[in-house]
Amino acid sequence: MHVSSEHRRHVALRRMVLASSLLAALPLVTARAQQTAPSSAEMLAPVNVTVTGSRIRGTDVETAQPVFTMDRQAIRATGLTSLGDIVARMPSASMPEITPQDTLSSDNDAGGRYANLRNLGAVRTLVLVNGRRWTSSLGGLTDLSTIPVSIVERIEVLKDGASSIYGSDAIGGVVNIITTDRFEGASADVFYGVNGKGDGAQKNGTFTWGKSDQRGSIILGASYEDADALRDGKRSITGTAYGPRHPDDGYGTGPYGGVVDPLTGSRYVVNHDGGVVGDTSNLANYHPYNVGSNADKYSTAQDMTFRAGSKLRNLFGTGRYNLTDDVALRGMASYGVRDTRSQAAGYPLESGAGRQQGLFIDPENAYNPFPGYATPFFRRTTELPRMIWAKSKSLHADAGAEGTFQWIDHAWNWDVTYAYSETRASRTTSGNINLVNARKALGPTTTIDGQAACADAADRATGCVPWNILAGPGGTPDAVWNYVASTTTARQVTRTNDMVANLTGGLLDLPAGTLRAAGGLEHRRENGRYTPDPADSAGLTTQLASDPTNGGYIVNEAYLEFDVPLLADLPLARELAVNASTRYSHYSAFGGRTNNKYSFRWKPFDDLLLRGTYAQGFRAPTVADLYAGSSESFESFLDPCDSAFGASATDAAVRARCGAAGVPANYRQIDQSGAQIGSTTGGQSPTAFRTGANPALKPESSITRTAGLVYSPGYVDGLDITLDYYKIDISDVIMPILAGDILDFCYVRNDPTWCGRFTRAADGHIAALDESLANLGTLRTEGYDLGMHYRFPETRYGEFTLLSDSTYLKDYTQVSSPGAGPRHLAGYMSGVQGLYRVRSNLSLDWSWRRFGATWTTRYFSGLKDSCWSTDVECNRPGELNALTGVTGVSRKGGVAFHDFQLRWQAPWNGNIRLGVNNVFGRKGPFYYNVSSAGGGSPPYNPAFDIDRYFYVGYQQKF
């Protein structure tokens, strides 16, 4: 096998970085080899922890910015094995753009787990590990599944803008994963969980080993996770396209052959009584196709994966060695491999799938019921479900040094770090059709030895076999499938080289304390490429076509931060301090940006802390935003010109604009099966639309304001109350303009600048549409966070702790383009995001001797959804839907899920935990606004539990 020199260099680099991250710990291993290991493992507290949101060490835990912390015990109490799922449980978090249910996406990011704070998207949430950037994809997404839960000491979530400290992406907030710093001994942990329906089993095993002494430490770990798939057809709530209330709606193209009369345009389907099909070349064996009936259609949900199955393997190592009392070397490396497998229904093959050339049954084909004519056809290849195998290999390694010194009578800390991150992803898809071979198989035939054969001898020599596409399931021999089926692979590589230097310490003593400062430099290079399968890219298969991506940029940054104490130990001023920081970032792609942040903290008395921040932020365009090639997608949308369910049905002005554009007065939008849409949910386009990058994009800009308090009354020992207000404004939002929005901008909002992004055929249907990225409009979110934590006085029955964390969403407003009206979406179901007014977690923890238990309630307030129709599931028919612009809203109630865990600490240093998530088997409401892109299985909200979930875990320390 030939190995390129470039590949050898990358392999050598990976080995070098992995090795260098552990070099600091080698002297420790040698020194400890002569010592007797302790009989049990002991977890030691991390050292030199800096509070997330500041580079200044020694900052008080009660900071000016709101930081939510989840420790190891709280993580284990969730019964979850993925960091992405754990973060999503926090009230301030929401579903990311790509969910675990996204089985329809062709994106290489599908299958990962991502964090989304403040409903602002995963691309606006910065993920750090020990304060340093982790590997991300071309689209700027950081897959949390590549970080094993077993190495996590705690999760710190900064619910505040932090671009002046960390740079780009920290608009919605920062998720900082703090890994175990010191570990003595060994620990093995096994876990098994299963859904109440008996599927979706999760098996997880981890092993951690470490040694520590005064000179340093080393930790090595390995983890394995295997999660089985969940299937749509297993449950009534996902078994049909629109759920159990509308089981006969949403059917797609059927599995039995259909043809279009090339002279009249009439549509016919071959008779298939009892699944038996007669002579497909005889039109007498056909009946007229009734688009209003499901007799010739197919429910695709029965073949779909609700949640993809996955396997994750990870190796982890960290080391630290103190060269002197003032200087230490440290390193960390993580390598993970994630495999994801999902299934979609067979391809809805029809003549339009043949790209510009079309795909027809040849006039001289033996199976053509209209001999002498090129005959259009339609038929779903249910025998050949589309299978998607995604593999992601993620490497992160960093090595550096840190130390302390005295300067101007104050202690100073310094650190330098080099980090390398690389992700290699591949996505293999089978079940699509090779259009080149399909044309030959549907081409002219001849008779050889009494059997139909491809007429062209050259084609026969390369394997051509005639395809009776109209025969239906079971009518296609394996030889034909082997010839026309397509299996293709797309690949993606992203790399980040990051060099960071920080310095922090005291500058001078003021009457109220020490004025402290921090500063640093960062040089980062981001680059990557995406290589689609050549056949897909050329449009030679039915797989969504996309063009290659190749690009990158260089970032140079510098920051300063000052913490200034103003007053201390005075009446109404136990403490008063301000913090100011600034960061300059220069990107080779678009130039320089400066972002500042100002905050204060004021303690009028010991029990009360008041705090507030004003922060500028930005999000730089990702490599994919700037350089990605265009790609195809089949969008679900509602055409405002539809005469029954679109805005034109009730708005005379919209109706007039549609007419002026040449849309027939009685125009009806059709879905992928050719049927007219039956509700305001619209339908999936039978034509692929295009989307792509924009190298002229500029960064998004944001302003974040927060104000809050921390109250810990001395007269109630163990009680802490936090209340924080936040408001985030984002401008120049980078976004793909979805089909429904483009059409609304043109016809409903009467903005003609959008009307050039699409074209219509003579009958009115959308023939082509461009969804490329642009800096458009604004986004605002505003709300409150409330936390109440109370540790009860110890009793003879054990210790009790009550924890409550809630978020109230006051406002969530989008302005999609300059001049467009605002859409106030707080309280709506939007795509895959539930913009809940209230999200709340309440838990009661009990511990007594070796026993413990936790009961947790997770509450989601109700949401507004699109009506099914004006008189079905429409309890507010006169209210304007802010999301769609159509009159009619369906308001649906809230839901609460309850979790319970019981644990026991065994005397042999083992720990057993048993739990049930969603104890009462609650199901959430159905939302017809849930999109298939990102969700994969509407109408069920991907944030909701789908079943009871039972699990058991055991940990043994040595």
Coordinates of N, CA and C in Angstrom, one line a residue, residues 296-424:
D296 N -51.1 3.6 -2.4 CA -49.8 3.5 -3.2 C -48.7 4.3 -2.6
K297 N -48.8 4.7 -1.4 CA -47.7 5.4 -0.7 C -47.0 4.6 0.3
Y298 N -46.1 5.2 1.1 CA -45.3 4.5 2.0 C -45.0 5.3 3.2
S299 N -45.0 4.7 4.4 CA -44.7 5.4 5.6 C -43.2 5.2 5.9
T300 N -42.4 6.2 5.6 CA -41.0 6.0 5.7 C -40.5 5.9 7.2
A301 N -41.3 6.3 8.1 CA -40.8 6.2 9.5 C -40.5 4.8 10.0
Q302 N -41.2 3.8 9.4 CA -41.0 2.4 9.8 C -39.5 1.9 9.5
D303 N -38.8 2.6 8.6 CA -37.5 2.2 8.2 C -36.4 3.2 8.8
M304 N -36.8 4.2 9.6 CA -35.9 5.2 10.0 C -35.3 4.9 11.4
T305 N -34.1 5.4 11.6 CA -33.5 5.4 13.0 C -34.0 6.7 13.7
F306 N -34.5 6.5 14.9 CA -34.8 7.7 15.7 C -33.6 8.3 16.3
R307 N -32.7 7.5 16.9 CA -31.4 7.9 17.4 C -30.4 6.9 16.9
A308 N -29.3 7.5 16.3 CA -28.3 6.6 15.8 C -27.6 5.8 16.8
G309 N -27.2 4.6 16.5 CA -26.3 3.9 17.3 C -24.9 4.4 17.2
S310 N -24.1 4.2 18.3 CA -22.7 4.7 18.2 C -21.8 3.9 19.1
K311 N -20.5 4.0 18.8 CA -19.5 3.4 19.6 C -18.4 4.4 19.8
L312 N -17.9 4.5 21.0 CA -16.8 5.5 21.3 C -15.7 4.8 22.1
R313 N -14.5 5.0 21.6 CA -13.3 4.5 22.3 C -12.4 5.7 22.5
N314 N -11.8 5.8 23.7 CA -11.0 6.9 24.0 C -9.8 6.5 24.9
L315 N -8.7 7.1 24.6 CA -7.5 7.0 25.4 C -7.1 8.3 25.9
F316 N -6.7 8.4 27.2 CA -6.4 9.7 27.8 C -5.2 9.6 28.7
G317 N -4.4 10.6 28.6 CA -3.2 10.7 29.5 C -2.9 12.1 29.9
T318 N -2.5 12.3 31.1 CA -2.1 13.6 31.6 C -0.9 13.5 32.5
G319 N 0.0 14.4 32.5 CA 1.2 14.3 33.4 C 1.6 15.7 33.8
R320 N 2.3 15.7 35.0 CA 2.8 16.9 35.5 C 4.1 16.6 36.3
Y321 N 5.1 17.4 36.1 CA 6.3 17.2 36.8 C 6.9 18.5 37.3
N322 N 7.2 18.6 38.6 CA 7.8 19.8 39.1 C 9.3 19.8 39.0
L323 N 9.8 20.6 38.0 CA 11.3 20.6 37.9 C 11.9 21.2 39.1
T324 N 11.3 22.3 39.6 CA 11.8 23.0 40.8 C 10.6 23.3 41.6
D325 N 10.8 24.0 42.7 CA 9.6 24.5 43.5 C 8.8 25.6 42.7
D326 N 9.4 26.2 41.7 CA 8.8 27.3 41.0 C 8.4 27.0 39.6
V327 N 8.9 25.8 39.0 CA 8.7 25.6 37.6 C 8.2 24.1 37.4
A328 N 7.1 23.9 36.6 CA 6.6 22.6 36.4 C 6.3 22.4 34.9
L329 N 6.5 21.2 34.5 CA 6.1 20.8 33.1 C 4.8 20.0 33.2
R330 N 4.0 20.2 32.2 CA 2.7 19.5 32.1 C 2.4 19.1 30.7
G331 N 1.5 18.1 30.6 CA 1.1 17.7 29.2 C -0.2 16.9 29.3
M332 N -0.9 16.9 28.2 CA -2.2 16.1 28.2 C -2.4 15.6 26.8
A333 N -3.0 14.4 26.6 CA -3.3 13.9 25.3 C -4.6 13.1 25.4
S334 N -5.4 13.2 24.4 CA -6.6 12.5 24.3 C -6.8 12.1 22.8
Y335 N -7.2 10.8 22.6 CA -7.4 10.3 21.3 C -8.7 9.5 21.4
G336 N -9.7 9.9 20.6 CA -11.0 9.2 20.6 C -11.4 8.8 19.2
V337 N -12.1 7.7 19.1 CA -12.7 7.3 17.8 C -14.2 7.1 18.1
R338 N -15.0 7.7 17.3 CA -16.5 7.6 17.4 C -17.0 7.0 16.1
D339 N -17.8 5.9 16.2 CA -18.5 5.3 15.1 C -20.0 5.5 15.3
T340 N -20.7 6.0 14.3 CA -22.1 6.2 14.3 C -22.8 5.5 13.1
R341 N -23.9 4.9 13.4 CA -24.6 4.1 12.4 C -26.1 4.5 12.4
S342 N -26.6 4.9 11.3 CA -28.0 5.2 11.2 C -28.6 4.7 9.9
Q343 N -29.9 4.8 9.9 CA -30.6 4.3 8.7 C -31.8 5.2 8.3
A344 N -31.9 5.4 7.0 CA -33.0 6.2 6.4 C -33.7 5.3 5.4
A345 N -35.0 5.6 5.2 CA -35.7 4.8 4.2 C -35.1 4.9 2.8
G346 N -35.5 3.9 2.0 CA -35.0 3.8 0.7 C -35.3 5.1 -0.1
Y347 N -34.5 5.3 -1.2 CA -34.5 6.6 -1.9 C -35.8 6.7 -2.7
P348 N -36.5 7.8 -2.7 CA -37.7 8.1 -3.5 C -37.2 8.4 -4.9
L349 N -37.0 7.4 -5.7 CA -36.4 7.5 -7.0 C -37.5 7.9 -8.0
E350 N -37.2 9.0 -8.8 CA -38.2 9.4 -9.8 C -37.4 10.1 -10.9
S351 N -38.0 10.4 -12.0 CA -37.3 10.9 -13.1 C -36.5 12.2 -12.8
G352 N -37.1 13.0 -12.0 CA -36.4 14.3 -11.6 C -35.1 14.1 -10.9
A353 N -34.9 12.8 -10.3 CA -33.7 12.6 -9.6 C -32.5 12.4 -10.5
G354 N -32.7 12.4 -11.8 CA -31.7 12.2 -12.7 C -30.9 13.4 -13.1
R355 N -31.0 14.5 -12.3 CA -30.3 15.7 -12.5 C -30.8 16.4 -13.8
Q356 N -29.9 17.1 -14.5 CA -30.4 17.8 -15.7 C -30.8 16.9 -16.8
Q357 N -30.1 15.7 -16.9 CA -30.4 14.8 -18.0 C -31.8 14.1 -17.7
G358 N -32.3 14.0 -16.5 CA -33.5 13.3 -16.3 C -33.1 11.8 -16.2
L359 N -34.1 11.0 -15.8 CA -34.0 9.6 -15.7 C -35.3 9.0 -16.2
F360 N -35.3 8.3 -17.3 CA -36.5 7.8 -17.9 C -36.4 6.3 -18.3
I361 N -37.5 5.7 -18.4 CA -37.5 4.3 -19.0 C -37.4 4.5 -20.5
D362 N -36.4 3.9 -21.1 CA -36.1 4.1 -22.5 C -37.3 3.7 -23.4
P363 N -37.5 4.3 -24.5 CA -38.6 3.9 -25.4 C -38.5 2.5 -25.9
E364 N -37.3 1.9 -25.9 CA -37.1 0.6 -26.4 C -36.8 -0.4 -25.3
N365 N -37.2 0.0 -24.1 CA -37.0 -0.9 -22.9 C -38.2 -1.9 -22.8
A366 N -37.9 -3.1 -22.6 CA -39.0 -4.2 -22.6 C -40.0 -4.0 -21.6
Y367 N -39.7 -3.2 -20.5 CA -40.7 -3.1 -19.4 C -41.5 -1.8 -19.5
N368 N -41.3 -1.0 -20.5 CA -42.0 0.3 -20.7 C -43.4 0.1 -21.1
P369 N -44.4 0.5 -20.2 CA -45.8 0.4 -20.6 C -46.2 1.4 -21.7
F370 N -45.3 2.3 -22.1 CA -45.6 3.3 -23.2 C -44.5 3.1 -24.2
P371 N -44.4 2.0 -24.9 CA -43.3 1.7 -25.8 C -43.3 2.8 -26.9
G372 N -42.0 3.2 -27.2 CA -41.8 4.2 -28.2 C -41.7 5.6 -27.6
Y373 N -41.9 5.7 -26.2 CA -41.8 7.0 -25.6 C -40.8 6.9 -24.4
A374 N -40.1 7.9 -24.1 CA -39.3 8.0 -22.9 C -40.3 8.3 -21.8
T375 N -40.4 7.3 -20.9 CA -41.5 7.4 -19.9 C -41.0 7.7 -18.5
P376 N -41.5 8.8 -17.9 CA -41.1 9.2 -16.5 C -41.7 8.2 -15.6
F377 N -41.0 8.0 -14.4 CA -41.5 7.0 -13.4 C -41.3 7.6 -12.0
F378 N -41.8 6.9 -11.0 CA -41.6 7.2 -9.6 C -41.7 5.9 -8.8
R379 N -40.8 5.7 -7.8 CA -40.8 4.5 -7.1 C -39.8 4.6 -6.0
R380 N -40.1 4.2 -4.7 CA -39.2 4.2 -3.6 C -38.5 2.8 -3.6
T381 N -37.2 2.8 -3.5 CA -36.4 1.6 -3.4 C -36.3 1.1 -2.0
T382 N -37.4 0.6 -1.5 CA -37.5 0.1 -0.1 C -36.6 -1.1 0.2
E383 N -36.3 -1.8 -0.8 CA -35.4 -3.0 -0.6 C -34.0 -2.5 -0.3
L384 N -33.7 -1.3 -0.5 CA -32.3 -0.8 -0.4 C -32.3 0.4 0.6
P385 N -32.6 0.2 1.9 CA -32.5 1.4 2.8 C -31.2 2.1 2.8
R386 N -31.2 3.4 3.0 CA -29.9 4.1 3.0 C -29.3 4.0 4.4
M387 N -28.1 3.5 4.4 CA -27.3 3.3 5.6 C -26.2 4.3 5.6
I388 N -26.0 4.9 6.8 CA -24.9 5.9 7.0 C -24.0 5.4 8.1
W389 N -22.7 5.3 7.7 CA -21.7 5.0 8.7 C -20.8 6.2 8.8
A390 N -20.7 6.8 10.0 CA -19.9 8.0 10.2 C -18.8 7.6 11.2
K391 N -17.6 8.0 10.9 CA -16.4 7.7 11.8 C -15.7 9.0 12.0
S392 N -15.4 9.3 13.3 CA -14.7 10.5 13.6 C -13.5 10.1 14.5
K393 N -12.3 10.5 14.2 CA -11.1 10.3 15.0 C -10.6 11.7 15.4
S394 N -10.6 11.9 16.7 CA -10.2 13.2 17.3 C -9.0 13.0 18.2
L395 N -8.0 13.9 17.9 CA -6.8 13.9 18.7 C -6.6 15.3 19.2
H396 N -6.3 15.4 20.5 CA -5.9 16.7 21.1 C -4.7 16.4 22.0
A397 N -3.7 17.2 21.9 CA -2.6 17.1 22.8 C -2.0 18.4 23.0
D398 N -1.6 18.7 24.3 CA -0.9 19.9 24.6 C 0.2 19.7 25.5
A399 N 1.2 20.5 25.4 CA 2.4 20.4 26.3 C 2.8 21.8 26.7
G400 N 3.3 22.0 27.9 CA 3.7 23.3 28.3 C 4.4 23.3 29.6
A401 N 4.6 24.5 30.1 CA 5.3 24.8 31.4 C 4.6 25.9 32.1
E402 N 4.7 25.9 33.4 CA 4.1 27.0 34.2 C 5.0 27.2 35.4
G403 N 4.9 28.3 36.0 CA 5.7 28.6 37.1 C 5.3 29.8 37.9
T404 N 6.0 30.1 38.9 CA 5.8 31.3 39.8 C 7.1 32.0 40.0
F405 N 7.0 33.3 40.3 CA 8.1 34.1 40.7 C 7.7 35.3 41.4
Q406 N 8.6 36.0 42.1 CA 8.2 37.2 42.9 C 8.7 38.4 42.1
W407 N 7.9 39.4 42.0 CA 8.2 40.6 41.3 C 7.5 41.8 41.9
I408 N 8.2 42.8 42.2 CA 7.7 44.0 43.0 C 6.9 43.6 44.2
D409 N 7.5 42.6 44.9 CA 6.9 42.2 46.2 C 5.5 41.5 46.0
H410 N 5.3 40.9 44.9 CA 4.0 40.2 44.6 C 4.3 38.9 43.9
A411 N 3.4 38.0 44.1 CA 3.6 36.7 43.4 C 3.0 36.8 42.0
W412 N 3.7 36.2 41.1 CA 3.3 36.1 39.7 C 3.3 34.7 39.2
N413 N 2.3 34.4 38.3 CA 2.2 33.1 37.7 C 2.4 33.2 36.2
W414 N 3.0 32.3 35.6 CA 3.2 32.3 34.1 C 2.9 30.9 33.6
D415 N 2.5 30.8 32.3 CA 2.4 29.5 31.7 C 2.5 29.7 30.2
V416 N 3.0 28.7 29.5 CA 3.1 28.7 28.1 C 2.6 27.3 27.6
T417 N 1.8 27.3 26.5 CA 1.3 26.0 26.1 C 1.2 26.0 24.6
Y418 N 1.6 24.8 24.1 CA 1.4 24.5 22.7 C 0.3 23.4 22.6
A419 N -0.7 23.6 21.8 CA -1.8 22.6 21.7 C -2.0 22.3 20.2
Y420 N -2.2 21.0 19.9 CA -2.5 20.5 18.6 C -3.8 19.7 18.6
S421 N -4.7 20.1 17.8 CA -5.9 19.3 17.7 C -6.2 18.9 16.2
E422 N -6.7 17.7 16.1 CA -7.0 17.2 14.7 C -8.2 16.3 14.8
T423 N -9.1 16.5 13.8 CA -10.2 15.6 13.7 C -10.3 15.1 12.2
R424 N -10.4 13.8 12.1 CA -10.6 13.2 10.8 C -11.9 12.5 10.8

